[in-house]
Structure formats: C-alpha cells, structure tokens
Amino acid sequence: MIDLAQLRREPDTVKAALARRGVSESTMDEILALDIEHRRLLQGAEALRAEVKELSRQVGEARRAKDVATAEKLTTTSREVGDRERVASEVSERVATTLRDALLMIPNVPDARVPDGIDDSENVEVRRWWVDMDQGEPQPTYADFQRVPHWEIGNELGILDMESGAKIAGSMFPLFRGAGSRLLRALSSFSLNHNSGEYEEIRPPSFALTETMMATGHLPKSADDMYAIERDGLWAIPTAEVPLTSLRRGEILDAGVLPLRLTAQTACFRREAGAAGRDTRGLLRVHEFDKTELFAYCTPEQADDAHADILRRAEELLQALGLTYRLLTLCTGDLGTASAYTIDLEVFSPGVDRWLEVSSVSWYRDFQSRRANVRYRTSDGTTALVHTVNGSVLGWVRVWAALVETYRQADGSVKLPDVLAPYFGGDTTIRTKTS
RNA sequence: GGAGGGAUGACAGAGCGGACGAAUGUACCGGUCUUGAAAACCGGCGUGGGCUUGCUCACCGUGGGUUCAAAUCCCACUCCCUCCGCCA
C-alpha cells in the first residue's frame, strides 16, 4: 500500500510517478477527495463519541451522589447523542472502507531507476554472462546436439513425464522421474546449502490466509492467478515471499536484528489464468514449480545492499551451474504491483532457443510492510516501517530445462556440472537405461 | 472429532460494569549516591489515527451484541494448553 501521508504531502510527485504505471490522475484525485471526506466525518463522529463518554462519566458521578433525577436526565441525553454517534460512525466507516479498498488497488510508486515501457519487450538489459566470456569468447556457442527441447530430452531419458503429470492433476503440472526428480532435489539443496549460513532456513506452510496474501500485495489484485481452497479460506502460495513477508507480521523488530535474512524452499502454485495457450510446451510455464527464495526485512538504508546481496547470490548459482544468463531492469509496464524496482534474471535455454525467467529480485520499499505492519525501533526510540526485499535463487523447473538442454552430449546423455556431483553420488551423467 | 482450561503492555501478572490505556513486579532508559560498578532511592517507560499541539479517538486474541457507560456481561470464531479418540 502506498503512503497516504506522502500522497497528501506531495500529491503532484506521487501522481506523476504513478502515472508512469498507468494510474490516472483522476483516480488519485478521487482518493485524495475520499481522504478529506473521511477525516471530516471522523472528526464529527469522534466529537460525539467524546460527548457520550463525558456524559457517561457524569451519570456515574450522579449515581454515586444518589442524585437519581440528574442521572436519569443525563442518561436520556447520552442515549440521544449515542444514537447520533452511531450513525456518524457508520458513515465515516463506510468512507474509510471505500478509501482503503481504493488504496489497495494502487501499485507501488516506481523507483527512478525503473525505465518507462508498455510491456516486457521494453525491459532494459543490464548485462550478460556466459562460460568463458573472460577467455575472450564473444558469445556462447551451442552444438546441434544442444538444440533439442527439454521435453524431448526428458522423454528420451525418462526423466520428465508431462503426460503422467496431466493424468494426475491436469495439463501444466509436471512430473519428474528418476534422475530428473533427483536433479530437482539437488538444485534445491545446492541453493539452500549455499545460502543458509547468512539466511535463516525456513520451511513455511504452502497455504496462506487471505490476510497473509494481502500483505504481499497478491490480493486483492491478483486473485485470479491464485489457487483458492475456498472451504477452508486458504490460498496456495504463488511464492515463498508470501509466508516470509508475514513471518513477523504485526511486530516491532529491534533494529539490531536487521537486516533479518531468510531463505525458504517451497512449491509455488500459479493458475496462469491470463497466459492460456502461451508458452505451454514442456516446462516453459507450469502450474506448480519448486523455487528457493531469499528474503530480507531491513531498514531503508540497508535496502540497496540487501537487494545487491540477493542478486549476487542468484548470479553465483547460475555461474556455478555454467548457464548463460542476462539481467534485465523491469520497465514500468512489467513491474509487479508491489515492487518499486525489480531486476529479472533470464537464463538462455539453447534447445528451445529462448531466454527463460528464473529469478526476480525486487525491492518493495515499505509497500508490503505497511500492509503487513512490520516495523522496527529506530535509534531515537520511534518506530518506522521496515523495507522488504526478496528474490528467487532460483526457479528450479526452468533451470532444470536449461540445464538438460545446455549439457546434452553428442550421444544423447546429459552431463551435469560437477558442482552437483555430491548430490548424485559422484556421477552426474544421466543416460538412458539402454545406453 | 469429543471434554475442560486459557488469551491483558517487552516479559510475568492483577483487574471481572463507571474515576482503567490499565495495579504490581521484572526488564529497559535517565538521575542521586559512589573513585568506578553493584545495591538503594527518585523519575521516565505501549501502539496507531485526527485536528485548532493541546486536546481528542481507537486498541486488553478476532468479529458481533447488551448498556448512559465494556478489559469486565452475552454470542460466534481463531489460537494456545491438558485429557480422550484418530493418524504420518
């Protein structure tokens, strides 16, 4: 949620920044008008409330003085004022609800670093990395045997079975087998081991309450993209960011514990309602995938470092895995609702010949912490909202695809990078049973 | 799933219709004393909103209700604890 006080203080600045994300000036003017109206009504209701309290105090006094007549008279007056107060409060509350609902639909104010753009085609590339780039290789090169899409490799080697996944849960629910399943598990462990020294490892619930989903900004705006378990009032989490952001919901943190760094590995569930029919082959876009997340609650001053640290760790993993990747600064049109600034990492997958998004590293400023009400105690004893930062390290299903395509050998086997050897009992080659 | 008990400030814990935003203790912060520290003593010490910055409103698990007045009474729910059942 954006800062209403800031909107009041500098309406033109906020309006101009949000206009870059397509929020009209009139929408913001409506919010400002509602705010003024609400405060006017609130004052009226509170004045009446104060009157009731004062009269009630006097009733008690008169009672104790055995002055029954005065007590009766005051009671009657108080009842009348109370009736008016009830009406005034209801009206005020109604406006407050309208205001809050409107505010919940407003996206975060984009950072100055975010470029303008309509959609993902206007994201700005920051840099690329590939194996041997420091040896002077102008760009990565791939042999013909690497130009095979992962679903074909998966079938050949018996490590990916989309048909069985569909039989069990419908299309776009992948099922991994044998070495394929083991590879997924290896990647998760690899990442958690890499980061769990400085980031506390958490294994959170995979379902969340509505208020938990509200805190990150996934609700109310993106309800159609989530799986809902209506009978129990729960939502399947689309990312570990959801439970991690609410881990300290409603708390005031000691500044000494910041930055508070967490990592979690979970299944992530997405309906992909708006993406029907697009990129649906193999693992390009699926309803359930494993992802490891890094997360930090921090002070505003720590936010840049916290963001850079997560980005660095994501790159370390990709480099250790030897995958070609690029960094993109998301433009205003592609930025997530809650984010003020996001860097995406995309890995190049030679078999499908395209870049696959495997990480988003985002700074949310106080947008999420305002909703989640996570604060910290500053050095002068006051409280302030924390900043939240998080990023994927990484989305494993797409990394899986890039790995099997990149490391496919001339004989059809897949020779995975050595960093994964400890997770495969030393032998990282995946062969067909007959080869 | 069944039976009972509970939820109050950082923590412990009183309050069970009116003077309660809440006793008391601990912790914490400042001061006195002391060469310094401890002890003792004195003072301070929740969060958020509104506006005329002094006042006002809200908050005692959550949501409703009763009342002139609710932490306190009533209803529902959630969570925690104990016991029984079931289960990985």
PDB file of N, CA and C in Angstrom, chain A residues 120-209:
ATOM      1  N   ASP A 120       6.936  -6.336 -21.335  1.00  0.00           N
ATOM      2  CA  ASP A 120       8.255  -6.929 -21.115  1.00  0.00           C
ATOM      3  C   ASP A 120       9.235  -6.699 -22.274  1.00  0.00           C
ATOM      4  N   SER A 121       8.717  -6.349 -23.433  1.00  0.00           N
ATOM      5  CA  SER A 121       9.619  -6.094 -24.561  1.00  0.00           C
ATOM      6  C   SER A 121      10.463  -4.838 -24.325  1.00  0.00           C
ATOM      7  N   GLU A 122      10.064  -4.022 -23.386  1.00  0.00           N
ATOM      8  CA  GLU A 122      10.807  -2.784 -23.133  1.00  0.00           C
ATOM      9  C   GLU A 122      11.644  -2.830 -21.855  1.00  0.00           C
ATOM     10  N   ASN A 123      11.793  -4.024 -21.289  1.00  0.00           N
ATOM     11  CA  ASN A 123      12.743  -4.170 -20.187  1.00  0.00           C
ATOM     12  C   ASN A 123      14.139  -3.891 -20.715  1.00  0.00           C
ATOM     13  N   VAL A 124      14.989  -3.380 -19.833  1.00  0.00           N
ATOM     14  CA  VAL A 124      16.317  -2.949 -20.296  1.00  0.00           C
ATOM     15  C   VAL A 124      17.397  -3.914 -19.819  1.00  0.00           C
ATOM     16  N   GLU A 125      18.145  -4.462 -20.783  1.00  0.00           N
ATOM     17  CA  GLU A 125      19.190  -5.401 -20.416  1.00  0.00           C
ATOM     18  C   GLU A 125      20.350  -4.674 -19.737  1.00  0.00           C
ATOM     19  N   VAL A 126      20.804  -5.248 -18.601  1.00  0.00           N
ATOM     20  CA  VAL A 126      21.896  -4.648 -17.843  1.00  0.00           C
ATOM     21  C   VAL A 126      23.226  -5.267 -18.260  1.00  0.00           C
ATOM     22  N   ARG A 127      23.264  -6.599 -18.279  1.00  0.00           N
ATOM     23  CA  ARG A 127      24.484  -7.291 -18.708  1.00  0.00           C
ATOM     24  C   ARG A 127      24.175  -8.765 -18.947  1.00  0.00           C
ATOM     25  N   ARG A 128      25.165  -9.432 -19.577  1.00  0.00           N
ATOM     26  CA  ARG A 128      25.065 -10.875 -19.826  1.00  0.00           C
ATOM     27  C   ARG A 128      26.265 -11.571 -19.244  1.00  0.00           C
ATOM     28  N   TRP A 129      26.114 -12.849 -19.031  1.00  0.00           N
ATOM     29  CA  TRP A 129      27.246 -13.659 -18.594  1.00  0.00           C
ATOM     30  C   TRP A 129      27.164 -15.006 -19.286  1.00  0.00           C
ATOM     31  N   TRP A 130      28.332 -15.536 -19.686  1.00  0.00           N
ATOM     32  CA  TRP A 130      28.375 -16.899 -20.201  1.00  0.00           C
ATOM     33  C   TRP A 130      29.732 -17.495 -19.877  1.00  0.00           C
ATOM     34  N   VAL A 131      29.789 -18.796 -19.876  1.00  0.00           N
ATOM     35  CA  VAL A 131      31.041 -19.504 -19.604  1.00  0.00           C
ATOM     36  C   VAL A 131      32.100 -19.057 -20.609  1.00  0.00           C
ATOM     37  N   ASP A 132      33.289 -18.859 -20.145  1.00  0.00           N
ATOM     38  CA  ASP A 132      34.416 -18.489 -20.999  1.00  0.00           C
ATOM     39  C   ASP A 132      34.350 -17.059 -21.518  1.00  0.00           C
ATOM     40  N   MET A 133      33.456 -16.245 -20.986  1.00  0.00           N
ATOM     41  CA  MET A 133      33.402 -14.879 -21.501  1.00  0.00           C
ATOM     42  C   MET A 133      34.685 -14.123 -21.174  1.00  0.00           C
ATOM     43  N   ASP A 134      35.319 -14.441 -20.029  1.00  0.00           N
ATOM     44  CA  ASP A 134      36.579 -13.756 -19.718  1.00  0.00           C
ATOM     45  C   ASP A 134      37.744 -14.341 -20.515  1.00  0.00           C
ATOM     46  N   GLN A 135      37.506 -15.462 -21.223  1.00  0.00           N
ATOM     47  CA  GLN A 135      38.549 -16.008 -22.093  1.00  0.00           C
ATOM     48  C   GLN A 135      38.422 -15.424 -23.503  1.00  0.00           C
ATOM     49  N   GLY A 136      37.600 -14.426 -23.615  1.00  0.00           N
ATOM     50  CA  GLY A 136      37.508 -13.744 -24.898  1.00  0.00           C
ATOM     51  C   GLY A 136      36.465 -14.289 -25.850  1.00  0.00           C
ATOM     52  N   GLU A 137      35.688 -15.274 -25.401  1.00  0.00           N
ATOM     53  CA  GLU A 137      34.612 -15.770 -26.270  1.00  0.00           C
ATOM     54  C   GLU A 137      33.580 -14.659 -26.449  1.00  0.00           C
ATOM     55  N   PRO A 138      33.335 -14.274 -27.692  1.00  0.00           N
ATOM     56  CA  PRO A 138      32.436 -13.142 -27.926  1.00  0.00           C
ATOM     57  C   PRO A 138      30.982 -13.452 -27.544  1.00  0.00           C
ATOM     58  N   GLN A 139      30.590 -14.717 -27.626  1.00  0.00           N
ATOM     59  CA  GLN A 139      29.243 -15.113 -27.227  1.00  0.00           C
ATOM     60  C   GLN A 139      29.209 -16.627 -27.075  1.00  0.00           C
ATOM     61  N   PRO A 140      28.262 -17.114 -26.337  1.00  0.00           N
ATOM     62  CA  PRO A 140      28.212 -18.565 -26.169  1.00  0.00           C
ATOM     63  C   PRO A 140      27.843 -19.235 -27.477  1.00  0.00           C
ATOM     64  N   THR A 141      28.403 -20.432 -27.685  1.00  0.00           N
ATOM     65  CA  THR A 141      28.055 -21.175 -28.893  1.00  0.00           C
ATOM     66  C   THR A 141      27.502 -22.529 -28.483  1.00  0.00           C
ATOM     67  N   TYR A 142      26.611 -23.063 -29.299  1.00  0.00           N
ATOM     68  CA  TYR A 142      25.953 -24.324 -28.965  1.00  0.00           C
ATOM     69  C   TYR A 142      26.003 -25.268 -30.152  1.00  0.00           C
ATOM     70  N   ALA A 143      26.267 -26.530 -29.866  1.00  0.00           N
ATOM     71  CA  ALA A 143      26.306 -27.546 -30.920  1.00  0.00           C
ATOM     72  C   ALA A 143      24.883 -27.990 -31.262  1.00  0.00           C
ATOM     73  N   ASP A 144      24.722 -28.667 -32.365  1.00  0.00           N
ATOM     74  CA  ASP A 144      23.404 -29.129 -32.792  1.00  0.00           C
ATOM     75  C   ASP A 144      22.749 -30.036 -31.751  1.00  0.00           C
ATOM     76  N   PHE A 145      23.603 -30.859 -31.094  1.00  0.00           N
ATOM     77  CA  PHE A 145      23.012 -31.786 -30.114  1.00  0.00           C
ATOM     78  C   PHE A 145      22.516 -31.076 -28.851  1.00  0.00           C
ATOM     79  N   GLN A 146      22.810 -29.779 -28.739  1.00  0.00           N
ATOM     80  CA  GLN A 146      22.257 -28.994 -27.625  1.00  0.00           C
ATOM     81  C   GLN A 146      20.956 -28.288 -28.042  1.00  0.00           C
ATOM     82  N   ARG A 147      20.634 -28.405 -29.300  1.00  0.00           N
ATOM     83  CA  ARG A 147      19.461 -27.709 -29.824  1.00  0.00           C
ATOM     84  C   ARG A 147      18.224 -28.601 -29.808  1.00  0.00           C
ATOM     85  N   VAL A 148      18.066 -29.331 -28.730  1.00  0.00           N
ATOM     86  CA  VAL A 148      16.916 -30.232 -28.589  1.00  0.00           C
ATOM     87  C   VAL A 148      16.091 -29.767 -27.394  1.00  0.00           C
ATOM     88  N   PRO A 149      14.794 -29.548 -27.578  1.00  0.00           N
ATOM     89  CA  PRO A 149      13.990 -29.047 -26.451  1.00  0.00           C
ATOM     90  C   PRO A 149      13.926 -30.057 -25.293  1.00  0.00           C
ATOM     91  N   HIS A 150      13.838 -29.545 -24.099  1.00  0.00           N
ATOM     92  CA  HIS A 150      13.950 -30.372 -22.897  1.00  0.00           C
ATOM     93  C   HIS A 150      12.861 -31.438 -22.797  1.00  0.00           C
ATOM     94  N   TRP A 151      11.695 -31.179 -23.384  1.00  0.00           N
ATOM     95  CA  TRP A 151      10.651 -32.220 -23.281  1.00  0.00           C
ATOM     96  C   TRP A 151      11.012 -33.458 -24.093  1.00  0.00           C
ATOM     97  N   GLU A 152      11.775 -33.232 -25.186  1.00  0.00           N
ATOM     98  CA  GLU A 152      12.234 -34.397 -25.947  1.00  0.00           C
ATOM     99  C   GLU A 152      13.349 -35.127 -25.193  1.00  0.00           C
ATOM    100  N   ILE A 153      14.245 -34.347 -24.636  1.00  0.00           N
ATOM    101  CA  ILE A 153      15.311 -34.949 -23.831  1.00  0.00           C
ATOM    102  C   ILE A 153      14.703 -35.713 -22.655  1.00  0.00           C
ATOM    103  N   GLY A 154      13.695 -35.069 -22.017  1.00  0.00           N
ATOM    104  CA  GLY A 154      13.024 -35.677 -20.860  1.00  0.00           C
ATOM    105  C   GLY A 154      12.411 -37.018 -21.212  1.00  0.00           C
ATOM    106  N   ASN A 155      11.800 -37.103 -22.417  1.00  0.00           N
ATOM    107  CA  ASN A 155      11.200 -38.362 -22.855  1.00  0.00           C
ATOM    108  C   ASN A 155      12.256 -39.421 -23.141  1.00  0.00           C
ATOM    109  N   GLU A 156      13.291 -38.984 -23.885  1.00  0.00           N
ATOM    110  CA  GLU A 156      14.374 -39.893 -24.254  1.00  0.00           C
ATOM    111  C   GLU A 156      14.996 -40.556 -23.024  1.00  0.00           C
ATOM    112  N   LEU A 157      15.266 -39.718 -22.026  1.00  0.00           N
ATOM    113  CA  LEU A 157      15.990 -40.217 -20.847  1.00  0.00           C
ATOM    114  C   LEU A 157      15.056 -40.722 -19.752  1.00  0.00           C
ATOM    115  N   GLY A 158      13.749 -40.519 -19.954  1.00  0.00           N
ATOM    116  CA  GLY A 158      12.782 -40.980 -18.952  1.00  0.00           C
ATOM    117  C   GLY A 158      12.850 -40.195 -17.659  1.00  0.00           C
ATOM    118  N   ILE A 159      13.135 -38.890 -17.757  1.00  0.00           N
ATOM    119  CA  ILE A 159      13.271 -38.086 -16.531  1.00  0.00           C
ATOM    120  C   ILE A 159      12.187 -37.021 -16.381  1.00  0.00           C
ATOM    121  N   LEU A 160      11.386 -36.841 -17.456  1.00  0.00           N
ATOM    122  CA  LEU A 160      10.285 -35.869 -17.392  1.00  0.00           C
ATOM    123  C   LEU A 160       9.072 -36.493 -18.056  1.00  0.00           C
ATOM    124  N   ASP A 161       7.936 -36.504 -17.368  1.00  0.00           N
ATOM    125  CA  ASP A 161       6.742 -37.187 -17.867  1.00  0.00           C
ATOM    126  C   ASP A 161       5.540 -36.265 -17.735  1.00  0.00           C
ATOM    127  N   MET A 162       5.379 -35.388 -18.732  1.00  0.00           N
ATOM    128  CA  MET A 162       4.292 -34.413 -18.683  1.00  0.00           C
ATOM    129  C   MET A 162       2.923 -35.094 -18.771  1.00  0.00           C
ATOM    130  N   GLU A 163       2.873 -36.236 -19.503  1.00  0.00           N
ATOM    131  CA  GLU A 163       1.589 -36.930 -19.664  1.00  0.00           C
ATOM    132  C   GLU A 163       1.073 -37.442 -18.318  1.00  0.00           C
ATOM    133  N   SER A 164       1.978 -38.022 -17.553  1.00  0.00           N
ATOM    134  CA  SER A 164       1.546 -38.537 -16.248  1.00  0.00           C
ATOM    135  C   SER A 164       1.142 -37.397 -15.314  1.00  0.00           C
ATOM    136  N   GLY A 165       1.878 -36.279 -15.412  1.00  0.00           N
ATOM    137  CA  GLY A 165       1.513 -35.108 -14.607  1.00  0.00           C
ATOM    138  C   GLY A 165       0.099 -34.678 -14.934  1.00  0.00           C
ATOM    139  N   ALA A 166      -0.216 -34.665 -16.244  1.00  0.00           N
ATOM    140  CA  ALA A 166      -1.545 -34.251 -16.692  1.00  0.00           C
ATOM    141  C   ALA A 166      -2.617 -35.238 -16.239  1.00  0.00           C
ATOM    142  N   LYS A 167      -2.255 -36.533 -16.242  1.00  0.00           N
ATOM    143  CA  LYS A 167      -3.215 -37.545 -15.789  1.00  0.00           C
ATOM    144  C   LYS A 167      -3.588 -37.319 -14.319  1.00  0.00           C
ATOM    145  N   ILE A 168      -2.614 -36.913 -13.541  1.00  0.00           N
ATOM    146  CA  ILE A 168      -2.829 -36.758 -12.099  1.00  0.00           C
ATOM    147  C   ILE A 168      -3.503 -35.437 -11.755  1.00  0.00           C
ATOM    148  N   ALA A 169      -3.050 -34.337 -12.373  1.00  0.00           N
ATOM    149  CA  ALA A 169      -3.519 -33.022 -11.936  1.00  0.00           C
ATOM    150  C   ALA A 169      -3.980 -32.118 -13.069  1.00  0.00           C
ATOM    151  N   GLY A 170      -3.901 -32.610 -14.321  1.00  0.00           N
ATOM    152  CA  GLY A 170      -4.263 -31.766 -15.456  1.00  0.00           C
ATOM    153  C   GLY A 170      -3.016 -31.232 -16.128  1.00  0.00           C
ATOM    154  N   SER A 171      -3.220 -30.535 -17.239  1.00  0.00           N
ATOM    155  CA  SER A 171      -2.061 -30.074 -18.007  1.00  0.00           C
ATOM    156  C   SER A 171      -1.285 -29.028 -17.230  1.00  0.00           C
ATOM    157  N   MET A 172      -0.016 -28.914 -17.576  1.00  0.00           N
ATOM    158  CA  MET A 172       0.883 -27.926 -16.968  1.00  0.00           C
ATOM    159  C   MET A 172       1.232 -28.231 -15.510  1.00  0.00           C
ATOM    160  N   PHE A 173       1.032 -29.487 -15.122  1.00  0.00           N
ATOM    161  CA  PHE A 173       1.573 -29.939 -13.833  1.00  0.00           C
ATOM    162  C   PHE A 173       2.633 -30.988 -14.158  1.00  0.00           C
ATOM    163  N   PRO A 174       3.912 -30.630 -14.058  1.00  0.00           N
ATOM    164  CA  PRO A 174       4.959 -31.554 -14.479  1.00  0.00           C
ATOM    165  C   PRO A 174       5.156 -32.699 -13.488  1.00  0.00           C
ATOM    166  N   LEU A 175       5.670 -33.798 -14.012  1.00  0.00           N
ATOM    167  CA  LEU A 175       6.049 -34.921 -13.159  1.00  0.00           C
ATOM    168  C   LEU A 175       7.462 -35.325 -13.549  1.00  0.00           C
ATOM    169  N   PHE A 176       8.348 -35.321 -12.589  1.00  0.00           N
ATOM    170  CA  PHE A 176       9.744 -35.679 -12.840  1.00  0.00           C
ATOM    171  C   PHE A 176       9.996 -37.089 -12.350  1.00  0.00           C
ATOM    172  N   ARG A 177      10.897 -37.796 -13.044  1.00  0.00           N
ATOM    173  CA  ARG A 177      11.174 -39.177 -12.671  1.00  0.00           C
ATOM    174  C   ARG A 177      12.670 -39.414 -12.488  1.00  0.00           C
ATOM    175  N   GLY A 178      12.986 -40.347 -11.681  1.00  0.00           N
ATOM    176  CA  GLY A 178      14.361 -40.826 -11.555  1.00  0.00           C
ATOM    177  C   GLY A 178      15.366 -39.711 -11.381  1.00  0.00           C
ATOM    178  N   ALA A 179      16.356 -39.689 -12.285  1.00  0.00           N
ATOM    179  CA  ALA A 179      17.420 -38.687 -12.201  1.00  0.00           C
ATOM    180  C   ALA A 179      16.862 -37.268 -12.358  1.00  0.00           C
ATOM    181  N   GLY A 180      15.730 -37.148 -13.075  1.00  0.00           N
ATOM    182  CA  GLY A 180      15.110 -35.831 -13.243  1.00  0.00           C
ATOM    183  C   GLY A 180      14.601 -35.298 -11.923  1.00  0.00           C
ATOM    184  N   SER A 181      13.951 -36.169 -11.161  1.00  0.00           N
ATOM    185  CA  SER A 181      13.464 -35.803  -9.841  1.00  0.00           C
ATOM    186  C   SER A 181      14.621 -35.500  -8.916  1.00  0.00           C
ATOM    187  N   ARG A 182      15.648 -36.351  -9.045  1.00  0.00           N
ATOM    188  CA  ARG A 182      16.816 -36.163  -8.191  1.00  0.00           C
ATOM    189  C   ARG A 182      17.523 -34.836  -8.493  1.00  0.00           C
ATOM    190  N   LEU A 183      17.551 -34.456  -9.774  1.00  0.00           N
ATOM    191  CA  LEU A 183      18.173 -33.193 -10.170  1.00  0.00           C
ATOM    192  C   LEU A 183      17.458 -32.012  -9.513  1.00  0.00           C
ATOM    193  N   LEU A 184      16.144 -32.079  -9.496  1.00  0.00           N
ATOM    194  CA  LEU A 184      15.359 -31.003  -8.884  1.00  0.00           C
ATOM    195  C   LEU A 184      15.706 -30.886  -7.399  1.00  0.00           C
ATOM    196  N   ARG A 185      15.783 -32.025  -6.746  1.00  0.00           N
ATOM    197  CA  ARG A 185      16.105 -32.047  -5.322  1.00  0.00           C
ATOM    198  C   ARG A 185      17.526 -31.536  -5.096  1.00  0.00           C
ATOM    199  N   ALA A 186      18.435 -31.913  -6.013  1.00  0.00           N
ATOM    200  CA  ALA A 186      19.830 -31.479  -5.894  1.00  0.00           C
ATOM    201  C   ALA A 186      19.932 -29.954  -5.979  1.00  0.00           C
ATOM    202  N   LEU A 187      19.190 -29.384  -6.905  1.00  0.00           N
ATOM    203  CA  LEU A 187      19.259 -27.937  -7.109  1.00  0.00           C
ATOM    204  C   LEU A 187      18.774 -27.189  -5.868  1.00  0.00           C
ATOM    205  N   SER A 188      17.682 -27.660  -5.284  1.00  0.00           N
ATOM    206  CA  SER A 188      17.171 -27.032  -4.066  1.00  0.00           C
ATOM    207  C   SER A 188      18.205 -27.091  -2.954  1.00  0.00           C
ATOM    208  N   SER A 189      18.767 -28.261  -2.749  1.00  0.00           N
ATOM    209  CA  SER A 189      19.758 -28.434  -1.695  1.00  0.00           C
ATOM    210  C   SER A 189      20.986 -27.579  -1.960  1.00  0.00           C
ATOM    211  N   PHE A 190      21.402 -27.554  -3.201  1.00  0.00           N
ATOM    212  CA  PHE A 190      22.561 -26.768  -3.610  1.00  0.00           C
ATOM    213  C   PHE A 190      22.368 -25.308  -3.195  1.00  0.00           C
ATOM    214  N   SER A 191      21.208 -24.772  -3.481  1.00  0.00           N
ATOM    215  CA  SER A 191      20.937 -23.367  -3.179  1.00  0.00           C
ATOM    216  C   SER A 191      20.821 -23.129  -1.673  1.00  0.00           C
ATOM    217  N   LEU A 192      20.082 -23.996  -0.999  1.00  0.00           N
ATOM    218  CA  LEU A 192      19.901 -23.814   0.454  1.00  0.00           C
ATOM    219  C   LEU A 192      21.251 -23.923   1.162  1.00  0.00           C
ATOM    220  N   ASN A 193      22.060 -24.875   0.750  1.00  0.00           N
ATOM    221  CA  ASN A 193      23.385 -25.021   1.362  1.00  0.00           C
ATOM    222  C   ASN A 193      24.243 -23.783   1.111  1.00  0.00           C
ATOM    223  N   HIS A 194      24.117 -23.249  -0.090  1.00  0.00           N
ATOM    224  CA  HIS A 194      24.918 -22.093  -0.476  1.00  0.00           C
ATOM    225  C   HIS A 194      24.580 -20.862   0.370  1.00  0.00           C
ATOM    226  N   ASN A 195      23.324 -20.742   0.780  1.00  0.00           N
ATOM    227  CA  ASN A 195      22.871 -19.501   1.414  1.00  0.00           C
ATOM    228  C   ASN A 195      22.506 -19.597   2.889  1.00  0.00           C
ATOM    229  N   SER A 196      22.354 -20.804   3.409  1.00  0.00           N
ATOM    230  CA  SER A 196      21.744 -20.906   4.727  1.00  0.00           C
ATOM    231  C   SER A 196      22.660 -20.434   5.855  1.00  0.00           C
ATOM    232  N   GLY A 197      23.932 -20.153   5.563  1.00  0.00           N
ATOM    233  CA  GLY A 197      24.780 -19.563   6.591  1.00  0.00           C
ATOM    234  C   GLY A 197      24.291 -18.191   7.012  1.00  0.00           C
ATOM    235  N   GLU A 198      24.049 -17.346   6.034  1.00  0.00           N
ATOM    236  CA  GLU A 198      23.651 -15.970   6.347  1.00  0.00           C
ATOM    237  C   GLU A 198      22.151 -15.724   6.280  1.00  0.00           C
ATOM    238  N   TYR A 199      21.439 -16.664   5.703  1.00  0.00           N
ATOM    239  CA  TYR A 199      19.988 -16.545   5.636  1.00  0.00           C
ATOM    240  C   TYR A 199      19.390 -17.713   6.409  1.00  0.00           C
ATOM    241  N   GLU A 200      18.558 -17.405   7.392  1.00  0.00           N
ATOM    242  CA  GLU A 200      17.975 -18.494   8.180  1.00  0.00           C
ATOM    243  C   GLU A 200      17.036 -19.324   7.309  1.00  0.00           C
ATOM    244  N   GLU A 201      17.225 -20.626   7.357  1.00  0.00           N
ATOM    245  CA  GLU A 201      16.408 -21.509   6.526  1.00  0.00           C
ATOM    246  C   GLU A 201      15.043 -21.725   7.186  1.00  0.00           C
ATOM    247  N   ILE A 202      13.999 -21.516   6.399  1.00  0.00           N
ATOM    248  CA  ILE A 202      12.618 -21.632   6.875  1.00  0.00           C
ATOM    249  C   ILE A 202      11.896 -22.639   5.993  1.00  0.00           C
ATOM    250  N   ARG A 203      11.064 -23.467   6.592  1.00  0.00           N
ATOM    251  CA  ARG A 203      10.175 -24.289   5.765  1.00  0.00           C
ATOM    252  C   ARG A 203       8.756 -23.901   6.163  1.00  0.00           C
ATOM    253  N   PRO A 204       8.159 -22.962   5.432  1.00  0.00           N
ATOM    254  CA  PRO A 204       6.845 -22.426   5.816  1.00  0.00           C
ATOM    255  C   PRO A 204       5.695 -23.277   5.282  1.00  0.00           C
ATOM    256  N   PRO A 205       4.462 -22.986   5.726  1.00  0.00           N
ATOM    257  CA  PRO A 205       3.289 -23.645   5.148  1.00  0.00           C
ATOM    258  C   PRO A 205       3.148 -23.280   3.669  1.00  0.00           C
ATOM    259  N   SER A 206       2.519 -24.170   2.911  1.00  0.00           N
ATOM    260  CA  SER A 206       2.319 -23.923   1.485  1.00  0.00           C
ATOM    261  C   SER A 206       0.987 -23.229   1.207  1.00  0.00           C
ATOM    262  N   PHE A 207       0.183 -23.078   2.248  1.00  0.00           N
ATOM    263  CA  PHE A 207      -1.098 -22.382   2.106  1.00  0.00           C
ATOM    264  C   PHE A 207      -1.108 -21.186   3.033  1.00  0.00           C
ATOM    265  N   ALA A 208      -1.914 -20.193   2.660  1.00  0.00           N
ATOM    266  CA  ALA A 208      -1.896 -18.956   3.434  1.00  0.00           C
ATOM    267  C   ALA A 208      -3.297 -18.380   3.554  1.00  0.00           C
ATOM    268  N   LEU A 209      -3.522 -17.660   4.658  1.00  0.00           N
ATOM    269  CA  LEU A 209      -4.784 -16.975   4.876  1.00  0.00           C
ATOM    270  C   LEU A 209      -4.880 -15.751   3.964  1.00  0.00           C
TER     271      LEU A 209
END
